[in-house]
Amino acid sequence: MSRRSAFSDAAPSLFAHDAAPVAAPAGGRLPSYIADHRQRLRERFRDGGAAAMPDYELLELVLFRSIPRRDVKPLARALLDVFGDFNRVITAPPERLREVGGIGDAVVTDFKILEAAAQRMARARIMQRPVISSWDAILDYCHTAMAHRETEQVRVLFLDRRNRLIADEEQASGTVDHVPVYPREIAKRALELNASALILVHNHPSGDPSPSTADIDMTERIRAACEVLGITLHDHLIIGKSRELSFRAEGYL
């Protein structure tokens, strides 16, 4: 049974579409218990910030804007049941989000705006800055961008001669346990950017950042392709759900 049908069976009419209104009295006002609940949550957020709120309440605050005329608490809990936590909800692929009954274009769009904003802010902390002095920020950015993805992705961080980050580009996306990587294309792109070094980054959707034999072989092929052109592969980071692994620190490079 799909997740959509399971949720729909539990609430067949409440979440028919994210634009559907709740039953409201004449004049189109929200029932007082919903309006009061929304006001209380907003006040708690203003007074205590996000740290004072569990994931489902933070999701409710987001959903208030997407779905202005319905009780969204059951939908917030359903999303967490499916994806596990706030980060995984916001970063879930649109097609997976739509499998949850009640999720339509308005919700998906707002989630993707939040995801893009988080990545943009994290990225701004590291661009044009030396890698050594911003290493923690780089790790934070990689986790924000990749840790909660459900499929593998390869990114390359391109560095100039001063080891400042000059470009961050996605090179490939794949399945839950494989992503195609082309060492020559990465080396070619480094030349186009006049990069002197790079850091390879990819995620493990399983959550375990331990490298596979394929990961090690792929890293060596990229290192060899770059070395011919005088480009240094500084590191290969594998991003897991809660931690990362550095090939340099672990002795693979």
CSV table of C-alpha atoms in Angstrom, one decimal:
chain,number,residue,atom,x,y,z
A,1,MET,CA,0.0,0.0,0.0
A,2,SER,CA,1.4,3.4,-0.9
A,3,ARG,CA,1.9,6.1,1.8
A,4,ARG,CA,-0.6,8.3,0.0
A,5,SER,CA,-3.4,5.6,0.2
A,6,ALA,CA,-2.5,4.8,3.8
A,7,PHE,CA,-2.9,8.4,4.9
A,8,SER,CA,-6.0,9.0,2.7
A,9,ASP,CA,-7.7,6.0,4.3
A,10,ALA,CA,-7.1,7.6,7.7
A,11,ALA,CA,-8.4,11.0,6.6
A,12,PRO,CA,-10.2,10.7,3.3
A,13,SER,CA,-11.6,14.2,3.0
A,14,LEU,CA,-9.6,16.4,5.3
A,15,PHE,CA,-6.6,16.6,3.0
A,16,ALA,CA,-8.1,16.2,-0.5
A,17,HIS,CA,-6.1,19.1,-1.8
A,18,ASP,CA,-3.8,21.8,-0.2
A,19,ALA,CA,-6.2,24.6,-1.3
A,20,ALA,CA,-9.3,23.0,0.1
A,21,PRO,CA,-10.9,25.1,3.0
A,22,VAL,CA,-11.9,23.8,6.4
A,23,ALA,CA,-15.5,23.9,7.3
A,24,ALA,CA,-15.9,27.6,8.3
A,25,PRO,CA,-18.8,29.7,9.5
A,26,ALA,CA,-20.3,32.4,7.2
A,27,GLY,CA,-17.8,35.1,6.3
A,28,GLY,CA,-15.0,32.6,5.6
A,29,ARG,CA,-13.2,32.9,9.0
A,30,LEU,CA,-11.2,30.1,10.5
A,31,PRO,CA,-12.8,28.3,13.4
A,32,SER,CA,-11.6,29.9,16.6
A,33,TYR,CA,-9.8,26.9,17.8
A,34,ILE,CA,-7.6,26.8,14.7
A,35,ALA,CA,-7.1,30.6,14.6
A,36,ASP,CA,-6.1,30.6,18.3
A,37,HIS,CA,-3.8,27.6,17.9
A,38,ARG,CA,-2.0,29.4,15.0
A,39,GLN,CA,-1.7,32.6,17.0
A,40,ARG,CA,-0.2,30.7,20.0
A,41,LEU,CA,2.4,29.0,17.9
A,42,ARG,CA,3.4,32.3,16.2
A,43,GLU,CA,3.8,33.9,19.6
A,44,ARG,CA,5.9,31.0,21.0
A,45,PHE,CA,8.1,31.3,17.9
A,46,ARG,CA,8.5,35.0,18.4
A,47,ASP,CA,9.3,34.7,22.1
A,48,GLY,CA,11.5,31.6,22.1
A,49,GLY,CA,12.6,31.0,18.5
A,50,ALA,CA,12.8,27.6,16.8
A,51,ALA,CA,14.8,26.0,19.6
A,52,ALA,CA,11.7,26.0,21.7
A,53,MET,CA,9.6,24.1,19.2
A,54,PRO,CA,9.5,20.5,18.1
A,55,ASP,CA,9.7,19.6,14.5
A,56,TYR,CA,6.0,19.2,13.9
A,57,GLU,CA,5.2,22.7,15.3
A,58,LEU,CA,7.9,24.3,13.1
A,59,LEU,CA,6.4,22.5,10.1
A,60,GLU,CA,3.0,23.8,11.1
A,61,LEU,CA,4.4,27.3,11.0
A,62,VAL,CA,5.6,26.7,7.4
A,63,LEU,CA,2.3,25.1,6.4
A,64,PHE,CA,0.3,28.0,7.8
A,65,ARG,CA,1.5,30.1,4.9
A,66,SER,CA,0.9,27.4,2.3
A,67,ILE,CA,-2.5,26.3,3.6
A,68,PRO,CA,-4.2,29.3,5.2
A,69,ARG,CA,-7.7,27.7,5.7
A,70,ARG,CA,-7.2,24.4,7.4
A,71,ASP,CA,-5.9,22.6,10.5
A,72,VAL,CA,-2.4,21.5,9.4
A,73,LYS,CA,-1.2,19.7,12.5
A,74,PRO,CA,-2.3,16.2,11.2
A,75,LEU,CA,-0.5,17.0,7.9
A,76,ALA,CA,2.7,18.1,9.8
A,77,ARG,CA,2.7,14.8,11.8
A,78,ALA,CA,2.0,12.8,8.6
A,79,LEU,CA,5.0,14.3,6.9
A,80,LEU,CA,7.3,13.5,9.9
A,81,ASP,CA,5.9,10.0,9.9
A,82,VAL,CA,7.0,9.5,6.3
A,83,PHE,CA,10.3,11.4,6.2
A,84,GLY,CA,11.5,11.3,9.8
A,85,ASP,CA,12.5,14.9,10.7
A,86,PHE,CA,12.1,18.5,9.6
A,87,ASN,CA,15.2,18.6,7.4
A,88,ARG,CA,14.2,15.5,5.5
A,89,VAL,CA,10.7,16.9,4.9
A,90,ILE,CA,12.0,20.2,3.5
A,91,THR,CA,14.6,18.5,1.3
A,92,ALA,CA,12.4,15.6,0.1
A,93,PRO,CA,12.0,15.4,-3.7
A,94,PRO,CA,8.7,17.0,-4.9
A,95,GLU,CA,7.4,13.7,-6.3
A,96,ARG,CA,7.9,12.1,-2.9
A,97,LEU,CA,6.2,14.9,-1.1
A,98,ARG,CA,3.2,14.6,-3.3
A,99,GLU,CA,2.8,11.0,-2.2
A,100,VAL,CA,1.6,12.3,1.1
A,101,GLY,CA,-2.1,13.1,0.9
A,102,GLY,CA,-2.8,16.8,1.2
A,103,ILE,CA,0.5,18.0,-0.3
A,104,GLY,CA,0.0,20.1,-3.5
A,105,ASP,CA,2.0,22.6,-5.4
A,106,ALA,CA,1.7,25.4,-2.8
A,107,VAL,CA,3.3,23.3,-0.1
A,108,VAL,CA,6.0,21.9,-2.4
A,109,THR,CA,6.9,25.3,-3.6
A,110,ASP,CA,7.2,26.8,-0.1
A,111,PHE,CA,9.4,23.8,1.0
A,112,LYS,CA,11.7,24.2,-2.0
A,113,ILE,CA,12.0,27.9,-1.3
A,114,LEU,CA,13.1,27.2,2.3
A,115,GLU,CA,15.5,24.6,1.1
A,116,ALA,CA,17.1,27.0,-1.5
A,117,ALA,CA,17.3,29.8,1.1
A,118,ALA,CA,19.1,27.6,3.6
A,119,GLN,CA,21.6,26.4,1.0
A,120,ARG,CA,22.1,29.9,-0.3
A,121,MET,CA,22.9,31.3,3.2
A,122,ALA,CA,25.2,28.5,4.0
A,123,ARG,CA,27.0,28.9,0.6
A,124,ALA,CA,27.4,32.6,1.1
A,125,ARG,CA,29.6,31.9,4.2
A,126,ILE,CA,32.2,30.0,2.2
A,127,MET,CA,32.5,31.5,-1.3
A,128,GLN,CA,35.7,33.5,-2.0
A,129,ARG,CA,37.1,32.5,1.4
A,130,PRO,CA,40.2,30.3,2.1
A,131,VAL,CA,39.3,26.7,2.7
A,132,ILE,CA,41.5,26.4,5.8
A,133,SER,CA,39.9,29.3,7.6
A,134,SER,CA,36.3,28.3,6.7
A,135,TRP,CA,36.5,24.5,7.0
A,136,ASP,CA,33.7,24.3,9.6
A,137,ALA,CA,31.5,26.5,7.4
A,138,ILE,CA,32.2,24.2,4.4
A,139,LEU,CA,31.2,21.2,6.3
A,140,ASP,CA,28.0,22.9,7.5
A,141,TYR,CA,27.2,23.9,3.9
A,142,CYS,CA,27.8,20.3,2.6
A,143,HIS,CA,25.6,18.9,5.3
A,144,THR,CA,22.9,21.5,4.6
A,145,ALA,CA,23.0,20.8,0.8
A,146,MET,CA,23.4,17.0,0.8
A,147,ALA,CA,23.0,15.2,4.1
A,148,HIS,CA,19.2,14.6,3.8
A,149,ARG,CA,19.0,13.8,0.1
A,150,GLU,CA,17.5,10.4,-0.8
A,151,THR,CA,19.7,9.9,-3.8
A,152,GLU,CA,23.5,10.3,-4.3
A,153,GLN,CA,24.9,13.5,-5.5
A,154,VAL,CA,28.4,14.6,-6.4
A,155,ARG,CA,29.5,18.2,-6.0
A,156,VAL,CA,32.9,19.7,-6.7
A,157,LEU,CA,34.3,22.7,-4.8
A,158,PHE,CA,36.8,24.4,-7.1
A,159,LEU,CA,39.7,26.4,-5.5
A,160,ASP,CA,42.1,29.1,-6.8
A,161,ARG,CA,45.8,29.3,-6.1
A,162,ARG,CA,45.1,30.8,-2.7
A,163,ASN,CA,42.8,27.9,-1.8
A,164,ARG,CA,39.8,30.2,-1.9
A,165,LEU,CA,36.5,28.7,-3.1
A,166,ILE,CA,35.7,30.1,-6.5
A,167,ALA,CA,32.9,27.7,-7.6
A,168,ASP,CA,30.6,25.0,-6.2
A,169,GLU,CA,28.9,22.9,-8.8
A,170,GLU,CA,26.8,19.8,-8.9
A,171,GLN,CA,28.4,17.3,-11.3
A,172,ALA,CA,26.0,14.4,-11.2
A,173,SER,CA,23.0,12.8,-9.5
A,174,GLY,CA,22.1,9.2,-9.3
A,175,THR,CA,20.2,6.6,-7.3
A,176,VAL,CA,20.2,5.7,-3.7
A,177,ASP,CA,23.6,3.9,-3.9
A,178,HIS,CA,25.2,5.0,-7.2
A,179,VAL,CA,26.1,8.1,-9.1
A,180,PRO,CA,27.9,8.3,-12.4
A,181,VAL,CA,31.1,10.4,-12.3
A,182,TYR,CA,33.3,11.3,-15.2
A,183,PRO,CA,36.9,12.3,-14.1
A,184,ARG,CA,37.7,13.9,-17.5
A,185,GLU,CA,34.7,16.2,-17.2
A,186,ILE,CA,35.7,17.3,-13.7
A,187,ALA,CA,39.3,18.0,-14.8
A,188,LYS,CA,38.0,19.9,-17.9
A,189,ARG,CA,35.7,22.0,-15.8
A,190,ALA,CA,38.6,22.8,-13.4
A,191,LEU,CA,40.6,24.1,-16.4
A,192,GLU,CA,37.6,26.2,-17.6
A,193,LEU,CA,37.4,27.9,-14.1
A,194,ASN,CA,41.2,28.3,-13.9
A,195,ALA,CA,41.1,26.3,-10.7
A,196,SER,CA,44.3,25.0,-9.1
A,197,ALA,CA,42.7,22.5,-6.7
A,198,LEU,CA,39.4,20.9,-5.9
A,199,ILE,CA,37.5,19.1,-3.2
A,200,LEU,CA,35.2,16.3,-4.2
A,201,VAL,CA,32.0,15.9,-2.1
A,202,HIS,CA,29.3,13.3,-2.3
A,203,ASN,CA,26.6,12.0,0.0
A,204,HIS,CA,25.6,8.5,1.2
A,205,PRO,CA,21.7,8.4,1.6
A,206,SER,CA,22.2,5.4,3.9
A,207,GLY,CA,23.6,7.8,6.5
A,208,ASP,CA,26.9,5.9,6.8
A,209,PRO,CA,29.8,7.8,5.3
A,210,SER,CA,32.2,4.8,5.2
A,211,PRO,CA,33.7,4.7,1.7
A,212,SER,CA,33.0,1.8,-0.7
A,213,THR,CA,35.5,0.2,-3.0
A,214,ALA,CA,33.8,2.1,-5.8
A,215,ASP,CA,34.3,5.4,-3.9
A,216,ILE,CA,38.0,4.7,-3.4
A,217,ASP,CA,38.5,3.7,-7.1
A,218,MET,CA,36.6,6.8,-8.4
A,219,THR,CA,38.6,9.1,-6.2
A,220,GLU,CA,41.9,7.7,-7.5
A,221,ARG,CA,40.7,8.1,-11.1
A,222,ILE,CA,39.8,11.7,-10.5
A,223,ARG,CA,43.1,12.4,-8.7
A,224,ALA,CA,45.0,10.9,-11.6
A,225,ALA,CA,43.1,12.9,-14.2
A,226,CYS,CA,43.7,16.1,-12.3
A,227,GLU,CA,47.3,15.4,-11.6
A,228,VAL,CA,48.1,15.3,-15.3
A,229,LEU,CA,46.9,18.9,-15.6
A,230,GLY,CA,48.6,20.1,-12.5
A,231,ILE,CA,45.4,20.3,-10.4
A,232,THR,CA,45.4,19.1,-6.8
A,233,LEU,CA,42.6,17.0,-5.3
A,234,HIS,CA,42.7,18.2,-1.8
A,235,ASP,CA,40.1,15.9,-0.3
A,236,HIS,CA,37.1,13.8,-0.9
A,237,LEU,CA,34.3,14.3,1.6
A,238,ILE,CA,31.5,11.7,2.1
A,239,ILE,CA,28.5,13.2,3.8
A,240,GLY,CA,26.4,11.0,6.0
A,241,LYS,CA,23.3,12.0,7.9
A,242,SER,CA,25.1,13.1,11.1
A,243,ARG,CA,28.8,13.0,10.3
A,244,GLU,CA,31.2,13.2,7.4
A,245,LEU,CA,34.3,11.3,6.4
A,246,SER,CA,37.5,12.9,5.0
A,247,PHE,CA,39.6,10.8,2.6
A,248,ARG,CA,42.6,13.0,3.6
A,249,ALA,CA,42.1,12.5,7.3
A,250,GLU,CA,41.5,8.8,6.9
A,251,GLY,CA,44.6,8.3,4.8
A,252,TYR,CA,42.9,7.4,1.5
A,253,LEU,CA,44.6,10.5,-0.1
